[in-house]
GROMACS .gro file of C-alpha atoms in nm:
model
  435
    1GLY     CA    1  -4.137 -10.033 -18.944
    2ASP     CA    2  -4.080  -9.656 -18.942
    3SER     CA    3  -4.325  -9.503 -19.189
    4GLY     CA    4  -4.065  -9.267 -19.333
    5ASP     CA    5  -3.822  -9.550 -19.402
    6LEU     CA    6  -4.104  -9.748 -19.563
    7ALA     CA    7  -4.239  -9.460 -19.772
    8TRP     CA    8  -3.913  -9.324 -19.909
    9GLY     CA    9  -3.759  -9.670 -19.942
   10GLU     CA   10  -4.011  -9.949 -19.984
   11GLY     CA   11  -4.277  -9.723 -20.136
   12HIS     CA   12  -4.043  -9.639 -20.424
   13ILE     CA   13  -3.961 -10.007 -20.471
   14LEU     CA   14  -4.330 -10.101 -20.483
   15TYR     CA   15  -4.396  -9.832 -20.742
   16ALA     CA   16  -4.100  -9.957 -20.945
   17MET     CA   17  -4.224 -10.317 -20.936
   18ILE     CA   18  -4.577 -10.235 -21.050
   19ASN     CA   19  -4.433 -10.024 -21.334
   20MET     CA   20  -4.202 -10.308 -21.433
   21PHE     CA   21  -4.510 -10.523 -21.469
   22TYR     CA   22  -4.670 -10.254 -21.688
   23ALA     CA   23  -4.352 -10.247 -21.897
   24THR     CA   24  -4.299 -10.623 -21.934
   25GLY     CA   25  -4.626 -10.802 -21.856
   26ASP     CA   26  -4.420 -11.051 -21.655
   27SER     CA   27  -4.629 -11.168 -21.358
   28ARG     CA   28  -4.316 -11.246 -21.159
   29TRP     CA   29  -4.311 -10.876 -21.077
   30LEU     CA   30  -4.655 -10.917 -20.919
   31ASP     CA   31  -4.533 -11.218 -20.720
   32THR     CA   32  -4.245 -11.013 -20.582
   33PHE     CA   33  -4.476 -10.718 -20.522
   34LYS     CA   34  -4.705 -10.936 -20.311
   35GLU     CA   35  -4.413 -11.064 -20.103
   36HIS     CA   36  -4.303 -10.709 -20.029
   37VAL     CA   37  -4.651 -10.583 -19.940
   38ASP     CA   38  -4.722 -10.881 -19.715
   39THR     CA   39  -4.397 -10.810 -19.532
   40ALA     CA   40  -4.477 -10.439 -19.495
   41LEU     CA   41  -4.820 -10.520 -19.352
   42CYS     CA   42  -4.646 -10.715 -19.075
   43PHE     CA   43  -4.520 -10.381 -18.940
   44LEU     CA   44  -4.868 -10.232 -18.891
   45THR     CA   45  -4.966 -10.164 -18.529
   46ASP     CA   46  -5.240  -9.977 -18.345
   47HIS     CA   47  -4.987  -9.765 -18.157
   48ASP     CA   48  -5.237  -9.505 -18.034
   49GLY     CA   49  -5.534  -9.733 -17.963
   50ASP     CA   50  -5.768  -9.566 -18.214
   51GLY     CA   51  -5.869  -9.896 -18.373
   52TYR     CA   52  -5.676  -9.837 -18.696
   53LEU     CA   53  -5.361 -10.025 -18.789
   54SER     CA   54  -5.087  -9.796 -18.910
   55TRP     CA   55  -4.725  -9.732 -18.985
   56HIS     CA   56  -4.588  -9.437 -18.790
   57THR     CA   57  -4.275  -9.235 -18.723
   58ASN     CA   58  -4.107  -9.015 -18.465
   59TYR     CA   59  -3.860  -8.861 -18.709
   60TYR     CA   60  -4.058  -8.541 -18.764
   61THR     CA   61  -4.149  -8.509 -18.397
   62PRO     CA   62  -4.020  -8.194 -18.224
   63GLU     CA   63  -4.090  -8.351 -17.886
   64PRO     CA   64  -3.779  -8.483 -17.712
   65ALA     CA   65  -3.656  -8.832 -17.648
   66ARG     CA   66  -3.567  -8.883 -17.283
   67TYR     CA   67  -3.297  -9.086 -17.110
   68LYS     CA   68  -3.228  -9.226 -16.766
   69ALA     CA   69  -2.903  -9.390 -16.655
   70PHE     CA   70  -2.779  -9.535 -16.328
   71PRO     CA   71  -2.504  -9.766 -16.197
   72ALA     CA   72  -2.580 -10.132 -16.148
   73PRO     CA   73  -2.612 -10.249 -15.785
   74GLY     CA   74  -2.287 -10.379 -15.644
   75ASN     CA   75  -2.047 -10.176 -15.853
   76LEU     CA   76  -1.705 -10.164 -15.685
   77GLY     CA   77  -1.542  -9.869 -15.857
   78THR     CA   78  -1.598  -9.494 -15.847
   79GLY     CA   79  -1.742  -9.473 -16.197
   80ARG     CA   80  -2.041  -9.250 -16.271
   81ILE     CA   81  -2.253  -9.226 -16.587
   82GLU     CA   82  -2.428  -8.925 -16.735
   83VAL     CA   83  -2.675  -8.907 -17.024
   84PRO     CA   84  -2.862  -8.610 -17.173
   85GLU     CA   85  -3.202  -8.589 -17.007
   86GLU     CA   86  -3.361  -8.487 -17.336
   87VAL     CA   87  -3.263  -8.495 -17.701
   88VAL     CA   88  -3.467  -8.239 -17.891
   89GLU     CA   89  -3.277  -8.214 -18.219
   90LYS     CA   90  -3.348  -8.455 -18.501
   91GLU     CA   91  -3.107  -8.743 -18.504
   92PRO     CA   92  -2.987  -8.900 -18.828
   93TRP     CA   93  -3.228  -9.173 -18.935
   94ASN     CA   94  -2.993  -9.456 -18.841
   95THR     CA   95  -2.941  -9.325 -18.487
   96ARG     CA   96  -3.296  -9.267 -18.372
   97THR     CA   97  -3.371  -9.357 -18.015
   98VAL     CA   98  -3.522  -9.698 -17.952
   99ASN     CA   99  -3.704  -9.812 -17.639
  100HIS     CA  100  -3.441 -10.070 -17.554
  101ARG     CA  101  -3.253 -10.114 -17.229
  102PHE     CA  102  -2.875 -10.084 -17.271
  103ARG     CA  103  -2.593 -10.188 -17.038
  104VAL     CA  104  -2.237 -10.055 -17.041
  105ILE     CA  105  -2.009 -10.332 -16.909
  106PHE     CA  106  -1.646 -10.272 -16.813
  107LEU     CA  107  -1.428 -10.567 -16.917
  108THR     CA  108  -1.115 -10.413 -16.766
  109ARG     CA  109  -1.037 -10.081 -16.607
  110ARG     CA  110  -0.963  -9.947 -16.957
  111THR     CA  111  -1.214 -10.122 -17.186
  112PHE     CA  112  -1.590 -10.160 -17.204
  113ILE     CA  113  -1.867 -10.291 -17.426
  114VAL     CA  114  -2.228 -10.181 -17.475
  115VAL     CA  115  -2.503 -10.444 -17.481
  116ASP     CA  116  -2.860 -10.404 -17.606
  117GLU     CA  117  -3.037 -10.609 -17.339
  118ASP     CA  118  -3.366 -10.624 -17.530
  119MET     CA  119  -3.193 -10.764 -17.837
  120LYS     CA  120  -2.957 -10.975 -17.622
  121MET     CA  121  -2.657 -10.875 -17.831
  122PRO     CA  122  -2.394 -10.602 -17.860
  123ALA     CA  123  -2.536 -10.262 -17.948
  124PHE     CA  124  -2.526 -10.146 -18.309
  125LEU     CA  125  -2.299  -9.876 -18.444
  126SER     CA  126  -2.479  -9.549 -18.509
  127HIS     CA  127  -2.318  -9.501 -18.849
  128HIS     CA  128  -2.307  -9.835 -19.020
  129PRO     CA  129  -2.147  -9.910 -19.357
  130PRO     CA  130  -2.363  -9.951 -19.666
  131TRP     CA  131  -2.344 -10.331 -19.653
  132GLY     CA  132  -2.537 -10.355 -19.327
  133LEU     CA  133  -2.558 -10.305 -18.952
  134ARG     CA  134  -2.245 -10.362 -18.745
  135TRP     CA  135  -2.195 -10.420 -18.374
  136LEU     CA  136  -2.010 -10.166 -18.168
  137PRO     CA  137  -1.661 -10.308 -18.105
  138ILE     CA  138  -1.492 -10.310 -17.765
  139GLN     CA  139  -1.425  -9.949 -17.665
  140ARG     CA  140  -1.123  -9.799 -17.492
  141TYR     CA  141  -1.224  -9.606 -17.181
  142GLU     CA  142  -1.135  -9.237 -17.171
  143PRO     CA  143  -1.284  -9.071 -16.861
  144GLY     CA  144  -1.524  -8.789 -16.947
  145LYS     CA  145  -1.527  -8.856 -17.322
  146LEU     CA  146  -1.870  -8.856 -17.489
  147VAL     CA  147  -1.956  -9.197 -17.635
  148SER     CA  148  -2.176  -9.131 -17.939
  149GLN     CA  149  -2.107  -9.427 -18.164
  150VAL     CA  150  -2.391  -9.638 -18.022
  151ARG     CA  151  -2.711  -9.642 -18.223
  152GLY     CA  152  -2.978  -9.445 -18.038
  153ILE     CA  153  -2.788  -9.340 -17.724
  154ARG     CA  154  -2.495  -9.130 -17.606
  155PHE     CA  155  -2.335  -9.113 -17.267
  156THR     CA  156  -2.031  -9.013 -17.064
  157VAL     CA  157  -1.857  -9.215 -16.792
  158THR     CA  158  -1.627  -9.053 -16.537
  159GLY     CA  159  -1.432  -9.186 -16.240
  160GLN     CA  160  -1.271  -9.530 -16.235
  161PRO     CA  161  -1.498  -9.831 -16.286
  162GLU     CA  162  -1.363 -10.172 -16.191
  163PRO     CA  163  -1.379 -10.485 -16.411
  164GLY     CA  164  -1.733 -10.623 -16.397
  165ASP     CA  165  -1.893 -10.289 -16.310
  166SER     CA  166  -2.182 -10.190 -16.533
  167PHE     CA  167  -2.421  -9.903 -16.597
  168ILE     CA  168  -2.779  -9.915 -16.723
  169ILE     CA  169  -2.929  -9.675 -16.977
  170VAL     CA  170  -3.306  -9.663 -17.032
  171PRO     CA  171  -3.416  -9.446 -17.327
  172GLN     CA  172  -3.771  -9.333 -17.395
  173LYS     CA  173  -3.807  -9.234 -17.757
  174ALA     CA  174  -4.014  -8.940 -17.874
  175PRO     CA  175  -4.384  -8.998 -17.946
  176GLU     CA  176  -4.476  -9.139 -18.286
  177TYR     CA  177  -4.741  -9.013 -18.526
  178ASP     CA  178  -4.912  -9.138 -18.839
  179SER     CA  179  -4.816  -8.954 -19.157
  180VAL     CA  180  -5.062  -8.904 -19.443
  181VAL     CA  181  -4.783  -8.849 -19.697
  182HIS     CA  182  -4.606  -9.169 -19.592
  183ASP     CA  183  -4.934  -9.361 -19.609
  184GLY     CA  184  -4.993  -9.226 -19.958
  185MET     CA  185  -4.650  -9.325 -20.084
  186MET     CA  186  -4.702  -9.681 -19.958
  187THR     CA  187  -5.067  -9.731 -20.052
  188MET     CA  188  -5.067  -9.576 -20.400
  189PRO     CA  189  -4.868  -9.865 -20.557
  190ILE     CA  190  -5.086 -10.114 -20.366
  191ALA     CA  191  -5.397  -9.951 -20.511
  192ARG     CA  192  -5.245  -9.981 -20.859
  193PHE     CA  193  -5.183 -10.351 -20.797
  194ILE     CA  194  -5.547 -10.396 -20.695
  195GLU     CA  195  -5.673 -10.212 -21.003
  196THR     CA  196  -5.444 -10.409 -21.234
  197VAL     CA  197  -5.547 -10.746 -21.093
  198LEU     CA  198  -5.922 -10.686 -21.073
  199SER     CA  199  -5.938 -10.552 -21.429
  200ASP     CA  200  -5.790 -10.868 -21.585
  201GLU     CA  201  -5.963 -11.208 -21.568
  202GLU     CA  202  -5.641 -11.409 -21.577
  203LEU     CA  203  -5.473 -11.198 -21.311
  204GLU     CA  204  -5.786 -11.199 -21.097
  205ALA     CA  205  -5.795 -11.578 -21.101
  206ARG     CA  206  -5.440 -11.582 -20.967
  207TYR     CA  207  -5.421 -11.277 -20.741
  208GLY     CA  208  -5.784 -11.179 -20.688
  209GLU     CA  209  -5.812 -11.293 -20.327
  210THR     CA  210  -5.496 -11.100 -20.237
  211ALA     CA  211  -5.614 -10.787 -20.421
  212ARG     CA  212  -5.952 -10.787 -20.248
  213ALA     CA  213  -5.784 -10.832 -19.910
  214TYR     CA  214  -5.550 -10.540 -19.980
  215LEU     CA  215  -5.854 -10.333 -20.080
  216LYS     CA  216  -6.016 -10.399 -19.741
  217PHE     CA  217  -5.697 -10.284 -19.569
  218LEU     CA  218  -5.682  -9.962 -19.773
  219GLU     CA  219  -6.046  -9.879 -19.717
  220ARG     CA  220  -6.063  -9.959 -19.347
  221HIS     CA  221  -5.724  -9.874 -19.205
  222PHE     CA  222  -5.620  -9.589 -19.433
  223PHE     CA  223  -5.910  -9.405 -19.597
  224GLU     CA  224  -6.146  -9.439 -19.299
  225LYS     CA  225  -5.862  -9.352 -19.063
  226TRP     CA  226  -5.777  -9.025 -19.234
  227MET     CA  227  -6.144  -8.929 -19.273
  228SER     CA  228  -6.211  -8.991 -18.901
  229GLU     CA  229  -6.160  -8.756 -18.609
  230PRO     CA  230  -5.793  -8.684 -18.531
  231THR     CA  231  -5.627  -8.844 -18.231
  232GLY     CA  232  -5.308  -8.792 -18.035
  233GLY     CA  233  -5.133  -9.037 -18.267
  234LYS     CA  234  -5.301  -8.912 -18.585
  235PRO     CA  235  -5.317  -8.533 -18.558
  236ALA     CA  236  -5.452  -8.464 -18.909
  237ARG     CA  237  -5.798  -8.435 -19.058
  238TRP     CA  238  -5.976  -8.375 -19.387
  239VAL     CA  239  -6.131  -8.029 -19.414
  240GLU     CA  240  -6.344  -7.871 -19.684
  241LEU     CA  241  -6.323  -7.513 -19.808
  242PRO     CA  242  -6.541  -7.283 -20.020
  243GLY     CA  243  -6.550  -7.356 -20.389
  244GLY     CA  244  -6.588  -7.730 -20.343
  245ARG     CA  245  -6.225  -7.772 -20.238
  246GLY     CA  246  -6.062  -7.985 -19.968
  247LEU     CA  247  -5.729  -8.093 -19.822
  248PHE     CA  248  -5.570  -8.246 -19.515
  249VAL     CA  249  -5.453  -8.025 -19.227
  250TRP     CA  250  -5.255  -8.076 -18.909
  251GLU     CA  251  -5.470  -8.017 -18.603
  252PRO     CA  252  -5.348  -7.871 -18.268
  253ILE     CA  253  -5.317  -8.215 -18.112
  254GLY     CA  254  -4.994  -8.359 -17.979
  255PHE     CA  255  -4.701  -8.148 -18.094
  256ARG     CA  256  -4.905  -7.899 -18.303
  257LYS     CA  257  -5.008  -7.574 -18.137
  258GLU     CA  258  -5.222  -7.446 -18.425
  259ARG     CA  259  -5.401  -7.585 -18.727
  260VAL     CA  260  -5.192  -7.568 -19.044
  261SER     CA  261  -5.261  -7.686 -19.399
  262LEU     CA  262  -5.035  -7.956 -19.536
  263PRO     CA  263  -4.812  -7.880 -19.836
  264MET     CA  264  -4.948  -7.994 -20.171
  265ASN     CA  265  -4.721  -8.295 -20.213
  266GLN     CA  266  -4.819  -8.429 -19.869
  267TYR     CA  267  -5.194  -8.439 -19.922
  268THR     CA  268  -5.182  -8.534 -20.290
  269ALA     CA  269  -4.965  -8.837 -20.206
  270PHE     CA  270  -5.267  -8.995 -20.037
  271GLY     CA  271  -5.498  -8.832 -20.290
  272ARG     CA  272  -5.349  -9.060 -20.555
  273THR     CA  273  -5.463  -9.360 -20.353
  274ILE     CA  274  -5.812  -9.212 -20.318
  275ILE     CA  275  -5.837  -9.163 -20.695
  276LYS     CA  276  -5.751  -9.529 -20.748
  277LEU     CA  277  -6.004  -9.637 -20.485
  278TRP     CA  278  -6.269  -9.450 -20.684
  279GLN     CA  279  -6.163  -9.616 -21.009
  280ILE     CA  280  -6.162  -9.960 -20.846
  281THR     CA  281  -6.487  -9.944 -20.647
  282LYS     CA  282  -6.691  -9.662 -20.804
  283ASP     CA  283  -6.780  -9.565 -20.448
  284GLU     CA  284  -6.896  -9.202 -20.453
  285ARG     CA  285  -6.718  -9.131 -20.121
  286TYR     CA  286  -6.385  -9.159 -20.295
  287LEU     CA  287  -6.494  -8.952 -20.594
  288ASP     CA  288  -6.618  -8.676 -20.364
  289VAL     CA  289  -6.286  -8.646 -20.179
  290ALA     CA  290  -6.076  -8.683 -20.496
  291THR     CA  291  -6.280  -8.414 -20.672
  292LYS     CA  292  -6.249  -8.164 -20.387
  293MET     CA  293  -5.876  -8.228 -20.357
  294ALA     CA  294  -5.825  -8.189 -20.732
  295ARG     CA  295  -6.014  -7.858 -20.721
  296MET     CA  296  -5.786  -7.745 -20.439
  297VAL     CA  297  -5.474  -7.831 -20.637
  298LYS     CA  298  -5.599  -7.667 -20.955
  299SER     CA  299  -5.693  -7.351 -20.765
  300LEU     CA  300  -5.329  -7.317 -20.652
  301LEU     CA  301  -5.179  -7.340 -21.002
  302ARG     CA  302  -5.058  -7.018 -21.163
  303VAL     CA  303  -5.004  -6.951 -21.533
  304LYS     CA  304  -4.697  -6.788 -21.685
  305ASP     CA  305  -4.618  -6.805 -22.057
  306ASP     CA  306  -4.890  -7.067 -22.105
  307ALA     CA  307  -4.729  -7.299 -21.847
  308TYR     CA  308  -4.826  -7.388 -21.491
  309TRP     CA  309  -4.621  -7.315 -21.182
  310TRP     CA  310  -4.703  -7.335 -20.811
  311TYR     CA  311  -4.567  -7.308 -20.458
  312TYR     CA  312  -4.461  -7.587 -20.223
  313ALA     CA  313  -4.714  -7.455 -19.971
  314GLU     CA  314  -4.923  -7.145 -19.935
  315PRO     CA  315  -5.199  -7.022 -19.703
  316VAL     CA  316  -5.542  -7.142 -19.809
  317ALA     CA  317  -5.745  -7.037 -19.504
  318ASP     CA  318  -5.731  -6.800 -19.207
  319TRP     CA  319  -5.582  -7.068 -18.982
  320ASP     CA  320  -5.260  -7.077 -19.186
  321GLY     CA  321  -5.168  -6.729 -19.069
  322ARG     CA  322  -4.886  -6.685 -19.323
  323LYS     CA  323  -4.923  -6.379 -19.543
  324LYS     CA  324  -4.685  -6.511 -19.806
  325PRO     CA  325  -4.647  -6.851 -19.974
  326SER     CA  326  -4.337  -7.062 -19.921
  327PHE     CA  327  -4.081  -7.126 -20.196
  328VAL     CA  328  -4.165  -7.217 -20.555
  329GLU     CA  329  -4.215  -7.594 -20.575
  330HIS     CA  330  -3.891  -7.777 -20.642
  331THR     CA  331  -3.871  -8.059 -20.891
  332HIS     CA  332  -3.853  -8.347 -20.644
  333TYR     CA  333  -4.186  -8.268 -20.478
  334ALA     CA  334  -4.334  -8.134 -20.802
  335ASP     CA  335  -4.287  -8.483 -20.945
  336MET     CA  336  -4.530  -8.610 -20.680
  337ASP     CA  337  -4.774  -8.324 -20.748
  338VAL     CA  338  -4.766  -8.393 -21.122
  339GLY     CA  339  -4.834  -8.761 -21.055
  340PHE     CA  340  -5.156  -8.662 -20.877
  341MET     CA  341  -5.260  -8.426 -21.157
  342ILE     CA  342  -5.205  -8.691 -21.424
  343ASP     CA  343  -5.389  -8.951 -21.215
  344ALA     CA  344  -5.682  -8.709 -21.179
  345TYR     CA  345  -5.683  -8.641 -21.554
  346GLU     CA  346  -5.677  -9.011 -21.639
  347ALA     CA  347  -5.967  -9.070 -21.399
  348GLY     CA  348  -6.169  -8.781 -21.543
  349VAL     CA  349  -6.152  -8.583 -21.218
  350ILE     CA  350  -6.134  -8.200 -21.267
  351PHE     CA  351  -5.811  -8.196 -21.473
  352ASN     CA  352  -5.850  -8.187 -21.851
  353ARG     CA  353  -5.639  -8.202 -22.165
  354GLU     CA  354  -5.569  -7.829 -22.150
  355ASP     CA  355  -5.422  -7.871 -21.802
  356MET     CA  356  -5.197  -8.148 -21.928
  357ARG     CA  357  -5.083  -7.927 -22.216
  358ARG     CA  358  -4.982  -7.653 -21.973
  359LEU     CA  359  -4.803  -7.901 -21.744
  360THR     CA  360  -4.616  -8.033 -22.046
  361ASN     CA  361  -4.524  -7.676 -22.137
  362THR     CA  362  -4.386  -7.635 -21.785
  363PHE     CA  363  -4.154  -7.928 -21.841
  364ILE     CA  364  -4.056  -7.862 -22.205
  365ASN     CA  365  -4.053  -7.482 -22.223
  366VAL     CA  366  -3.959  -7.381 -21.867
  367MET     CA  367  -3.770  -7.658 -21.688
  368TRP     CA  368  -3.576  -7.824 -21.973
  369ASN     CA  369  -3.258  -7.654 -22.099
  370GLY     CA  370  -3.349  -7.727 -22.463
  371SER     CA  371  -3.059  -7.964 -22.531
  372LEU     CA  372  -3.093  -8.329 -22.631
  373GLU     CA  373  -2.716  -8.373 -22.641
  374ASN     CA  374  -2.672  -8.273 -22.277
  375PRO     CA  375  -3.025  -8.239 -22.139
  376LYS     CA  376  -3.083  -8.089 -21.798
  377VAL     CA  377  -3.400  -8.010 -21.608
  378ALA     CA  378  -3.431  -7.722 -21.362
  379GLY     CA  379  -3.461  -7.775 -20.990
  380GLY     CA  380  -3.791  -7.582 -20.972
  381VAL     CA  381  -4.112  -7.545 -21.172
  382LEU     CA  382  -4.028  -7.183 -21.263
  383GLY     CA  383  -3.684  -7.280 -21.388
  384GLY     CA  384  -3.360  -7.205 -21.209
  385ALA     CA  385  -3.287  -7.354 -20.865
  386GLY     CA  386  -3.004  -7.560 -21.009
  387TYR     CA  387  -3.077  -7.889 -21.182
  388SER     CA  388  -3.262  -8.203 -21.080
  389THR     CA  389  -3.273  -8.564 -21.196
  390ALA     CA  390  -3.582  -8.645 -20.983
  391LEU     CA  391  -3.793  -8.724 -21.287
  392CYS     CA  392  -4.032  -9.008 -21.217
  393ASP     CA  393  -4.397  -8.916 -21.280
  394PHE     CA  394  -4.288  -8.628 -21.502
  395VAL     CA  395  -4.212  -8.890 -21.769
  396ARG     CA  396  -4.584  -8.970 -21.789
  397LEU     CA  397  -4.625  -8.634 -21.965
  398ALA     CA  398  -4.474  -8.816 -22.265
  399GLN     CA  399  -4.829  -8.917 -22.360
  400PHE     CA  400  -4.882  -8.550 -22.453
  401ASN     CA  401  -4.535  -8.489 -22.602
  402PRO     CA  402  -4.302  -8.786 -22.665
  403LYS     CA  403  -4.001  -8.556 -22.631
  404VAL     CA  404  -4.057  -8.570 -22.253
  405TRP     CA  405  -3.968  -8.940 -22.258
  406THR     CA  406  -3.647  -8.877 -22.454
  407ILE     CA  407  -3.537  -8.608 -22.208
  408CYS     CA  408  -3.608  -8.821 -21.900
  409TYR     CA  409  -3.445  -9.126 -22.057
  410LYS     CA  410  -3.125  -8.943 -22.149
  411ILE     CA  411  -3.096  -8.787 -21.803
  412ASN     CA  412  -3.166  -9.104 -21.606
  413ARG     CA  413  -3.054  -9.392 -21.831
  414GLU     CA  414  -2.752  -9.452 -21.607
  415SER     CA  415  -2.937  -9.375 -21.284
  416LYS     CA  416  -2.942  -9.622 -20.995
  417ASP     CA  417  -3.292  -9.506 -20.898
  418VAL     CA  418  -3.512  -9.806 -20.983
  419LYS     CA  419  -3.834  -9.607 -20.952
  420ARG     CA  420  -3.732  -9.365 -21.226
  421LEU     CA  421  -3.599  -9.636 -21.456
  422ALA     CA  422  -3.909  -9.853 -21.418
  423LEU     CA  423  -4.147  -9.571 -21.506
  424ILE     CA  424  -3.930  -9.471 -21.803
  425LEU     CA  425  -3.965  -9.827 -21.932
  426ALA     CA  426  -4.339  -9.831 -21.863
  427CYS     CA  427  -4.386  -9.505 -22.057
  428GLU     CA  428  -4.177  -9.603 -22.359
  429ARG     CA  429  -4.501  -9.692 -22.537
  430TYR     CA  430  -4.581  -9.321 -22.567
  431VAL     CA  431  -4.281  -9.273 -22.796
  432HIS     CA  432  -4.420  -9.520 -23.047
  433GLN     CA  433  -4.791  -9.437 -23.027
  434PRO     CA  434  -4.962  -9.293 -23.336
  435SER     CA  435  -4.961  -8.915 -23.339
   0.00000   0.00000   0.00000
């Protein structure tokens, strides 16, 4: 249920499935979509007691995980166990600490196993093969050697334990927080499902009850949550700036010491959901937020050679403190930014045809290498920065120049990324539309 795993994994799959429905009209994609969303909703919890159900993560948390370890009563040997009191560095995603109680059991004087007592099974390997999780096999005891193969823990045993001796490890994982970018990546495809269903009589008859239920979830537990006061588990808020602009910022709650504005791709990820909520409901609350966010984004775009470029993040108010922007936006995150800009244009919010022309110029005249035989796209919106194949929402610019579709198709036609392939298929219609 980690929000990062869901967003960067399941969120991409949901977006792929809704685009496969756009491409094929086959309602089986909507059936599968519903199954996936219903499963994801099962992982919602009110982890911080603020009344809002949420997905959440501790991956980005700089606060440490903590460990305690002690010998079991009645041990006969001289064995001792040591664990790090704190782990402050980010662990790989498949080794994050879990709040499970572990027991190290010596089978002989030279072998031991590790049991996850909460799961009532052997502990998992920290680095598992691509075909799935694997149990930690019986280990050979080497006094003083760090044992780091167990998912979520590491420890050292010294001395000489006797057969049947055991040691208990009790981890306490780092605090978890809600993430507005993760919420956006998960809820945007759900909002598209709702819009698709409620705008078609036949689909509404079949999926309408589900779509309206999803809408209630998005309005209550996501939009209202992020527009409410921040909490220890949700340290972000919506703020408004001069010029009718707005964005989400991190507040000095929990691990943050100072307020800081989120990077563009992080607030626009949820902005895409808000745009869809406006299109679905015509509720002026959503239009107000979407409009102010779109103004913010447009105010950060720069023009060079009749094409747009922008930074990953830059100071927008005194609280940001930084005198200089960060790096030029790279293609992977720019793809998310462009998705927001196109969504805003299609909804009639701030962005216009001229903006789309300049974005298309960015792709065709700046990022593309000019070859259709061996096309490549730059790793950044100013060109350079190597090359990137992270072309998902960029392909939607094909509605303004069909050559965009051809470039994206030739680069990603053998890709294993289902999100990119699905959107390429969904946008093929732009190649054949009347000029």
